[in-house]
């Protein structure tokens, strides 16, 4: 027992003879089959150190099935969080190679979870090892789901095993493991080929929990709700039993209008309204006025800058959804001019929202208003360019440490070029093509908003990259130029009056944006071709 523990303490040292590492590893593996249970448990604990230190996975790969078999036997004998942590480390190391074992692992971990929960229920002690092991089982399941995220068919296989856990633990019975269960729900709704009706049955449970006791978990609940709406849009829109649109409205209106609820508690609410507008374009007209009404009402009494920005984004999204309808609602509420005077956030969605206004006919957007919106849009596009350039510089600085100065051809190297070199829209280019947008790990593990420590930081206004949306594929510069072309062809005289009243600086900005838009257009086409050829070749 002591020998197994000591071996683990030395696993991380640099062995002058690698054979000694191999021999020590073999001894630890042998210890997992020792007649004495304490020796087997300590051997598992030491194995974790060896797996972490292992440089060549071929040291472990041949004995992986045997190792997992020993794990399952031990998990039937004892509830120990170190067992689960070691298993998690192995899954993390081997990644997609765990695919053949994913179903068996999830089944065994689910069985272990239920045993741990039964033990925890029978023992009321706060630091009960069964309760700790139960949390560990759920975390290990999440790690497995993450490791096979590129293999959607496996999610179909594991769903029947995990559904009973999700159903039971999304109620008050699961308050102690609610965050871990929501992470599993997030993976299941994001990576499964489609969201099954069984998975949809979890929606009401989350809504009930949110209404009753789980408001502190609202950021966590946001992720699966976003997945349901964005990946199961048709079902969200057409199903009436239950009526998901109505239940979402009931919850959002209750939260947004609650005067006793702190600004920080309701931040996920406007994000969810944005998800609806962005994914259900042209199909939820009847919700535009109700959602705008509660948004404007909350905006009037909001003190926190980050929430103000989120609420303004809802209005921008509504404009992008349907500019004419949104403008008429804002005028009906008597806040149109008030709203546009608040427009100072450097958000991509605000660029899209303001640009959408430019397409409105003269009777809805008179000449003077058109000029104000045009100038504000140009200012926002330049601010957005600066934001993207700054983000690219920070990312490049981080990458320098990890990648020895590797830099993509698309990056704006000086970060402060002229308006004719508008910088790279990292959000639409590299990020849309990157693993980061696909990996739910970042989404499910980073639920909290970025502004917890500094409400007034400009960083608060960076886009929520962990959540995907249809506007990820829309380049604001190209969208602006295309909208202006429509305005120019549909009403040449109105366009001429606009350009004649523009100050020189805005004429220069407009030219810079136009040139950058064409550059972005060619870059996007190039990226699509590269992605297409990469898909074909693979």
XYZ file of C-alpha atoms in Angstrom:
538
model
C 0.000 0.000 0.000
C 2.746 2.464 1.002
C 4.820 1.321 -1.998
C 1.993 2.166 -4.386
C 1.629 5.604 -2.807
C 5.408 6.276 -2.979
C 5.534 5.203 -6.638
C 2.898 7.798 -7.450
C 4.926 10.544 -5.745
C 7.856 9.853 -8.072
C 5.896 9.443 -11.308
C 6.611 13.010 -12.468
C 10.411 12.920 -12.127
C 12.675 12.626 -15.171
C 13.854 9.022 -15.214
C 17.377 8.646 -16.587
C 16.326 5.167 -17.717
C 12.775 5.187 -19.132
C 12.559 1.462 -18.427
C 12.349 2.313 -14.741
C 9.234 4.402 -15.420
C 7.760 1.487 -17.322
C 8.562 -0.987 -14.531
C 7.066 1.288 -11.861
C 3.935 1.677 -13.984
C 3.638 -2.101 -14.335
C 3.927 -2.509 -10.568
C 1.162 0.030 -9.988
C -1.074 -1.714 -12.548
C -0.380 -5.043 -10.825
C -1.372 -3.419 -7.527
C -4.854 -2.832 -8.973
C -5.341 -6.621 -8.813
C -4.003 -7.011 -5.260
C -6.190 -9.080 -2.875
C -6.313 -6.182 -0.408
C -8.798 -3.422 -1.252
C -6.699 -0.543 0.247
C -3.771 -1.558 -1.984
C -6.025 -1.569 -5.060
C -7.390 1.878 -4.222
C -3.925 3.370 -3.578
C -2.697 1.844 -6.821
C -5.459 3.660 -8.694
C -4.455 6.890 -6.978
C -0.835 6.398 -8.086
C -1.883 5.418 -11.596
C -3.327 8.895 -12.063
C 0.151 10.396 -11.510
C 1.668 7.998 -14.032
C -0.989 8.761 -16.649
C -0.448 12.511 -16.199
C 3.340 12.081 -16.494
C 3.228 9.633 -19.396
C 4.879 11.075 -22.511
C 4.317 8.040 -24.722
C 0.752 6.746 -24.530
C 1.959 3.471 -26.049
C 3.098 2.697 -22.499
C -0.573 2.470 -21.505
C -2.498 1.906 -24.757
C -2.002 -1.904 -24.917
C -3.372 -2.372 -21.387
C -6.219 0.143 -21.656
C -9.063 -2.450 -21.857
C -7.569 -4.294 -18.876
C -7.264 -1.050 -16.909
C -10.872 -0.081 -17.559
C -12.016 -3.534 -16.522
C -10.190 -3.160 -13.196
C -11.758 0.275 -12.736
C -15.248 -1.093 -13.206
C -14.642 -3.874 -10.704
C -13.322 -1.405 -8.133
C -16.193 1.018 -8.682
C -18.559 -1.805 -7.783
C -16.686 -2.330 -4.531
C -16.001 1.165 -3.249
C -17.178 4.778 -3.641
C -14.027 6.801 -3.993
C -13.600 10.101 -5.833
C -9.937 9.311 -6.611
C -11.146 6.386 -8.716
C -13.267 8.732 -10.794
C -10.532 11.387 -11.042
C -8.067 8.815 -12.372
C -10.605 7.558 -14.888
C -11.230 11.168 -15.965
C -7.478 11.690 -16.462
C -7.263 8.602 -18.687
C -10.228 9.758 -20.800
C -8.710 13.223 -21.096
C -5.371 11.786 -22.270
C -6.752 9.400 -24.865
C -9.503 11.648 -26.262
C -11.322 10.138 -29.247
C -9.528 6.829 -28.715
C -12.014 6.287 -25.893
C -14.869 6.026 -28.436
C -15.067 2.184 -28.317
C -15.371 2.354 -24.544
C -17.647 5.429 -24.296
C -20.937 3.550 -23.909
C -19.505 1.098 -21.356
C -17.851 3.913 -19.419
C -21.069 5.942 -19.270
C -23.089 2.890 -18.210
C -20.651 2.032 -15.436
C -20.357 5.642 -14.269
C -24.155 6.009 -14.291
C -24.504 2.865 -12.173
C -21.805 4.138 -9.811
C -23.574 7.503 -9.623
C -26.853 5.901 -8.512
C -25.013 3.853 -5.883
C -23.277 6.989 -4.609
C -26.561 8.883 -4.446
C -28.202 6.084 -2.479
C -25.308 6.121 -0.027
C -25.429 9.912 0.261
C -29.181 9.846 0.926
C -28.670 7.290 3.665
C -25.877 9.334 5.252
C -26.653 12.969 6.091
C -23.034 13.977 6.788
C -22.032 17.006 4.733
C -18.654 15.633 3.626
C -19.961 12.178 2.787
C -17.539 10.460 0.340
C -20.506 9.061 -1.596
C -21.740 12.568 -2.424
C -18.258 13.637 -3.552
C -17.926 10.531 -5.697
C -21.367 11.212 -7.223
C -20.207 14.645 -8.405
C -17.033 13.003 -9.735
C -19.073 10.467 -11.728
C -20.994 13.253 -13.469
C -17.821 15.192 -14.220
C -16.246 12.053 -15.663
C -19.311 11.538 -17.887
C -18.907 15.134 -19.151
C -15.244 14.454 -19.904
C -16.215 11.363 -21.903
C -18.846 13.310 -23.861
C -16.299 16.010 -24.617
C -13.734 13.456 -25.773
C -16.139 11.983 -28.353
C -17.736 15.283 -29.411
C -16.798 14.660 -33.056
C -18.729 11.365 -33.072
C -22.419 12.334 -32.873
C -23.709 8.743 -33.220
C -22.257 7.912 -29.811
C -24.533 10.488 -28.186
C -27.542 8.579 -29.482
C -26.149 5.431 -27.859
C -25.520 6.954 -24.433
C -28.763 8.961 -24.233
C -30.930 6.165 -22.728
C -28.327 5.644 -19.987
C -28.055 9.327 -19.083
C -31.725 10.346 -19.428
C -32.831 8.960 -16.028
C -30.021 10.910 -14.325
C -30.926 14.144 -16.117
C -34.657 13.738 -15.450
C -34.239 13.079 -11.732
C -31.430 15.539 -11.056
C -33.023 18.511 -12.809
C -35.552 18.559 -9.945
C -34.990 19.614 -6.334
C -33.441 16.160 -5.769
C -30.445 17.298 -7.783
C -29.635 20.638 -6.175
C -26.206 19.412 -5.052
C -25.230 18.263 -8.549
C -27.299 20.688 -10.637
C -24.350 22.378 -12.332
C -22.787 19.047 -13.338
C -26.103 17.723 -14.695
C -26.668 20.900 -16.724
C -23.244 20.435 -18.264
C -24.253 16.953 -19.428
C -27.537 18.346 -20.814
C -25.489 20.985 -22.657
C -23.299 18.345 -24.306
C -26.259 16.148 -25.209
C -28.218 19.001 -26.817
C -25.190 20.380 -28.655
C -23.474 17.308 -30.118
C -26.324 14.836 -30.738
C -27.294 14.617 -34.438
C -30.751 15.894 -33.487
C -32.444 16.766 -30.206
C -34.805 13.887 -29.417
C -38.289 14.275 -27.966
C -36.960 12.626 -24.795
C -34.369 15.384 -24.491
C -37.052 18.021 -25.143
C -38.907 16.637 -22.106
C -36.167 18.180 -19.950
C -37.107 21.757 -21.003
C -40.076 22.036 -18.586
C -37.958 20.686 -15.719
C -35.366 23.439 -16.228
C -38.094 26.072 -16.481
C -39.693 24.859 -13.250
C -36.343 24.860 -11.460
C -35.563 28.365 -12.739
C -38.917 29.663 -11.538
C -38.680 27.957 -8.177
C -35.133 27.850 -6.802
C -32.440 27.754 -9.515
C -32.019 31.434 -10.470
C -28.346 31.227 -9.388
C -27.894 28.623 -12.141
C -29.472 30.801 -14.842
C -26.149 31.212 -16.736
C -25.788 27.410 -16.761
C -29.384 26.868 -17.916
C -28.869 29.424 -20.690
C -26.589 27.039 -22.602
C -28.977 24.096 -23.142
C -31.918 26.464 -23.745
C -29.855 28.157 -26.460
C -29.105 24.713 -27.941
C -32.793 23.753 -27.959
C -33.795 26.947 -29.789
C -30.857 27.109 -32.215
C -30.594 23.369 -33.027
C -34.262 22.433 -32.701
C -35.760 25.628 -34.136
C -38.598 23.929 -36.041
C -39.789 22.009 -32.971
C -39.472 25.119 -30.795
C -41.678 27.043 -33.240
C -44.318 24.405 -34.050
C -44.852 22.385 -30.869
C -47.886 23.482 -28.838
C -47.993 20.699 -26.233
C -46.027 21.996 -24.458
C -45.827 25.489 -25.963
C -42.105 26.261 -25.709
C -42.446 29.801 -27.062
C -45.068 30.643 -24.463
C -43.155 29.036 -21.597
C -40.029 30.981 -22.581
C -42.007 34.234 -22.676
C -43.591 33.500 -19.287
C -40.155 32.964 -17.764
C -38.384 35.879 -19.488
C -41.140 38.390 -18.719
C -41.293 37.249 -15.086
C -37.525 37.642 -14.655
C -37.096 40.875 -16.643
C -39.947 42.684 -14.866
C -39.044 41.524 -11.357
C -37.991 44.705 -9.532
C -36.458 42.702 -6.701
C -34.087 40.840 -9.001
C -30.540 42.209 -9.282
C -29.166 43.231 -12.680
C -26.487 40.536 -12.484
C -29.127 37.808 -11.940
C -31.019 38.493 -15.153
C -28.125 38.805 -17.628
C -28.923 35.499 -19.400
C -32.502 36.688 -20.125
C -31.652 39.224 -22.868
C -29.201 36.696 -24.327
C -32.058 34.205 -24.702
C -34.277 36.810 -26.356
C -31.438 37.424 -28.819
C -31.261 33.682 -29.519
C -34.957 33.731 -30.465
C -34.648 36.741 -32.796
C -31.492 35.442 -34.456
C -32.655 31.856 -35.031
C -36.342 32.457 -35.791
C -36.030 35.292 -38.290
C -39.375 36.066 -39.912
C -41.247 33.500 -37.795
C -41.849 35.228 -34.433
C -43.222 38.638 -35.460
C -45.871 38.419 -32.739
C -43.155 38.285 -30.066
C -41.255 41.395 -31.235
C -43.438 43.920 -29.408
C -43.775 41.958 -26.116
C -40.038 41.305 -25.912
C -39.146 44.882 -26.844
C -41.600 46.204 -24.275
C -39.970 44.340 -21.350
C -36.497 45.146 -22.728
C -37.153 48.892 -22.859
C -38.826 48.798 -19.451
C -35.796 47.086 -17.897
C -33.364 49.353 -19.753
C -34.920 52.431 -18.120
C -34.074 51.222 -14.606
C -30.889 49.258 -15.232
C -27.757 50.517 -13.517
C -25.201 47.913 -14.533
C -23.353 48.796 -17.744
C -23.007 45.206 -18.937
C -26.757 44.584 -18.689
C -27.458 47.891 -20.487
C -25.283 46.648 -23.320
C -27.132 43.318 -23.445
C -30.508 45.073 -23.539
C -29.324 47.355 -26.334
C -28.221 44.244 -28.205
C -31.776 42.879 -27.987
C -33.025 46.043 -29.695
C -30.266 45.766 -32.316
C -31.197 42.125 -32.928
C -34.857 43.112 -33.292
C -33.849 45.708 -35.889
C -31.827 43.085 -37.751
C -34.800 40.688 -37.448
C -37.250 43.226 -38.902
C -36.235 46.890 -38.993
C -39.638 48.303 -40.006
C -41.584 46.348 -37.380
C -39.065 47.166 -34.644
C -38.962 50.872 -35.476
C -42.773 51.064 -35.396
C -42.805 49.349 -31.976
C -40.146 51.719 -30.612
C -42.135 54.689 -31.903
C -45.315 53.239 -30.390
C -43.496 52.973 -27.046
C -42.277 56.559 -27.522
C -38.602 55.659 -27.137
C -37.174 55.636 -30.672
C -35.078 58.835 -30.362
C -34.149 57.996 -26.771
C -32.873 54.552 -27.810
C -30.744 55.837 -30.669
C -29.127 58.444 -28.434
C -27.925 55.577 -26.204
C -26.279 53.771 -29.094
C -22.622 53.804 -28.215
C -21.683 50.146 -27.837
C -19.068 48.665 -30.170
C -20.930 45.435 -30.774
C -21.174 43.588 -34.049
C -24.899 43.029 -33.603
C -25.409 46.781 -33.144
C -23.707 47.342 -36.494
C -26.134 44.887 -38.095
C -29.121 46.455 -36.337
C -28.299 50.019 -37.348
C -27.442 48.944 -40.896
C -30.868 47.279 -41.150
C -32.465 50.666 -40.473
C -30.749 52.137 -43.538
C -32.835 49.864 -45.778
C -36.098 51.394 -44.579
C -38.057 53.592 -47.063
C -38.090 57.398 -46.760
C -41.502 57.538 -45.080
C -40.183 55.441 -42.187
C -36.704 56.944 -42.011
C -36.710 60.596 -43.207
C -33.580 62.307 -44.586
C -32.320 63.788 -41.314
C -32.825 60.500 -39.434
C -31.165 58.597 -42.288
C -28.074 60.810 -41.961
C -27.893 60.298 -38.186
C -28.190 56.519 -38.508
C -25.651 56.449 -41.366
C -23.061 58.364 -39.310
C -23.721 56.274 -36.197
C -23.298 53.079 -38.217
C -19.964 54.230 -39.635
C -18.756 55.146 -36.138
C -19.801 51.723 -34.858
C -18.087 49.898 -37.725
C -14.838 51.728 -37.009
C -15.193 51.003 -33.271
C -15.879 47.360 -34.093
C -12.783 47.295 -36.317
C -10.695 48.624 -33.421
C -12.194 46.033 -31.068
C -11.400 43.177 -33.467
C -7.870 44.457 -34.081
C -7.256 44.694 -30.335
C -8.636 41.175 -29.801
C -6.404 39.891 -32.612
C -3.349 41.516 -30.990
C -4.162 39.936 -27.615
C -4.753 36.540 -29.210
C -1.503 36.846 -31.135
C 0.357 37.654 -27.920
C -1.096 34.532 -26.303
C -0.312 32.433 -29.365
C 3.301 33.651 -29.354
C 3.848 31.775 -26.104
C 2.171 28.594 -27.304
C 3.013 28.562 -31.009
C 6.368 30.295 -31.221
C 5.129 33.330 -33.102
C 2.816 31.540 -35.545
C 0.600 34.084 -37.309
C -2.148 33.680 -39.898
C -1.959 35.540 -43.179
C -5.237 37.308 -42.405
C -4.116 39.077 -39.242
C -3.734 42.836 -39.185
C -0.125 42.972 -38.061
C 0.080 46.547 -36.931
C -3.448 46.600 -35.453
C -3.827 50.331 -36.071
C -3.862 50.685 -39.861
C -5.703 53.305 -41.874
C -9.449 53.248 -42.427
C -8.738 51.744 -45.846
C -7.185 48.744 -44.060
C -10.036 48.082 -41.717
C -8.541 45.061 -39.913
C -9.733 41.479 -39.762
C -13.157 40.448 -38.536
C -11.818 37.613 -36.431
C -15.312 36.635 -35.420
C -16.389 35.844 -38.980
C -13.060 34.534 -40.230
C -10.760 32.452 -38.120
C -13.122 31.917 -35.213
C -16.016 30.647 -37.320
C -13.633 28.047 -38.702
C -11.910 27.221 -35.445
C -12.278 24.387 -33.011
C -13.221 26.899 -30.325
C -16.677 27.513 -31.787
C -17.322 23.800 -32.102
C -16.001 22.674 -28.740
C -18.711 22.842 -26.167
C -16.055 22.499 -23.500
C -15.585 26.254 -23.551
C -19.327 26.766 -23.619
C -20.220 24.362 -20.860
C -17.297 25.148 -18.565
C -17.430 28.934 -18.901
C -20.991 29.803 -18.045
C -20.326 32.979 -16.115
C -20.299 36.364 -17.863
C -16.912 37.985 -18.344
C -17.642 41.084 -16.321
C -17.989 39.789 -12.775
C -15.020 41.751 -11.506
C -15.161 44.898 -13.605
C -18.569 46.091 -14.671
C -17.347 49.138 -16.588
C -14.474 47.574 -18.496
C -14.631 47.820 -22.292
C -13.925 44.100 -22.293
C -17.471 43.616 -21.049
C -18.670 44.458 -24.521
C -16.792 41.709 -26.320
C -19.137 39.287 -28.043
C -20.142 36.101 -26.241
C -18.027 33.745 -28.293
C -19.107 30.690 -26.341
C -22.590 30.877 -27.872
C -23.029 30.330 -31.594
C -25.649 32.154 -33.631
C -26.659 32.642 -37.270
C -25.068 36.109 -37.309
C -21.614 34.529 -36.872
C -21.595 34.076 -40.652
C -22.651 37.674 -41.420
C -19.824 40.139 -42.008
C -20.977 43.597 -40.819
C -18.820 45.458 -43.361
C -20.152 43.457 -46.327
C -23.697 43.719 -44.949
C -23.340 47.512 -44.692
C -22.022 47.940 -48.243
C -24.702 45.639 -49.714
C -27.422 47.572 -47.873
C -26.088 50.888 -49.191
C -26.078 49.483 -52.745
C -29.762 48.588 -52.348
C -30.490 52.114 -51.066
C -28.566 53.656 -53.972
C -30.425 51.642 -56.639
C -33.888 51.869 -55.084
C -33.827 55.624 -54.332
C -30.913 57.363 -56.139
C -32.073 60.887 -55.231
C -32.307 60.045 -51.524
C -28.849 58.480 -51.633
C -27.455 61.551 -53.411
C -28.935 63.875 -50.771
C -27.378 61.707 -48.067
C -23.871 61.802 -49.528
C -24.039 65.548 -50.202
C -24.848 66.311 -46.565
C -22.063 64.093 -45.194
C -19.022 65.721 -43.621
C -15.677 64.945 -45.268
C -14.588 62.648 -42.429
C -17.674 60.453 -42.889
C -17.196 60.365 -46.656
C -13.647 59.142 -46.035
C -14.893 56.557 -43.527
C -17.530 55.346 -45.988
C -14.843 54.880 -48.662
C -12.640 53.004 -46.185
C -15.490 50.728 -45.152
C -16.375 50.049 -48.811
C -12.784 49.061 -49.642
C -12.476 46.891 -46.553
C -15.823 45.222 -47.318
C -14.583 44.117 -50.746
C -11.389 42.809 -49.131
C -13.482 40.884 -46.583
C -15.725 39.555 -49.352
C -12.766 38.024 -51.191
C -11.304 36.668 -47.936
C -14.628 35.011 -47.035
C -14.846 33.410 -50.486
C -11.282 32.153 -50.095
C -12.082 30.724 -46.661
C -15.173 28.958 -48.049
C -13.138 27.422 -50.881
C -10.430 26.265 -48.476
C -13.015 24.780 -46.118
C -14.776 23.082 -49.026
C -11.555 21.576 -50.386
C -10.512 20.460 -46.890
C -13.886 18.715 -46.435
C -13.581 17.054 -49.849
C -10.032 15.848 -49.241
C -10.910 14.408 -45.820
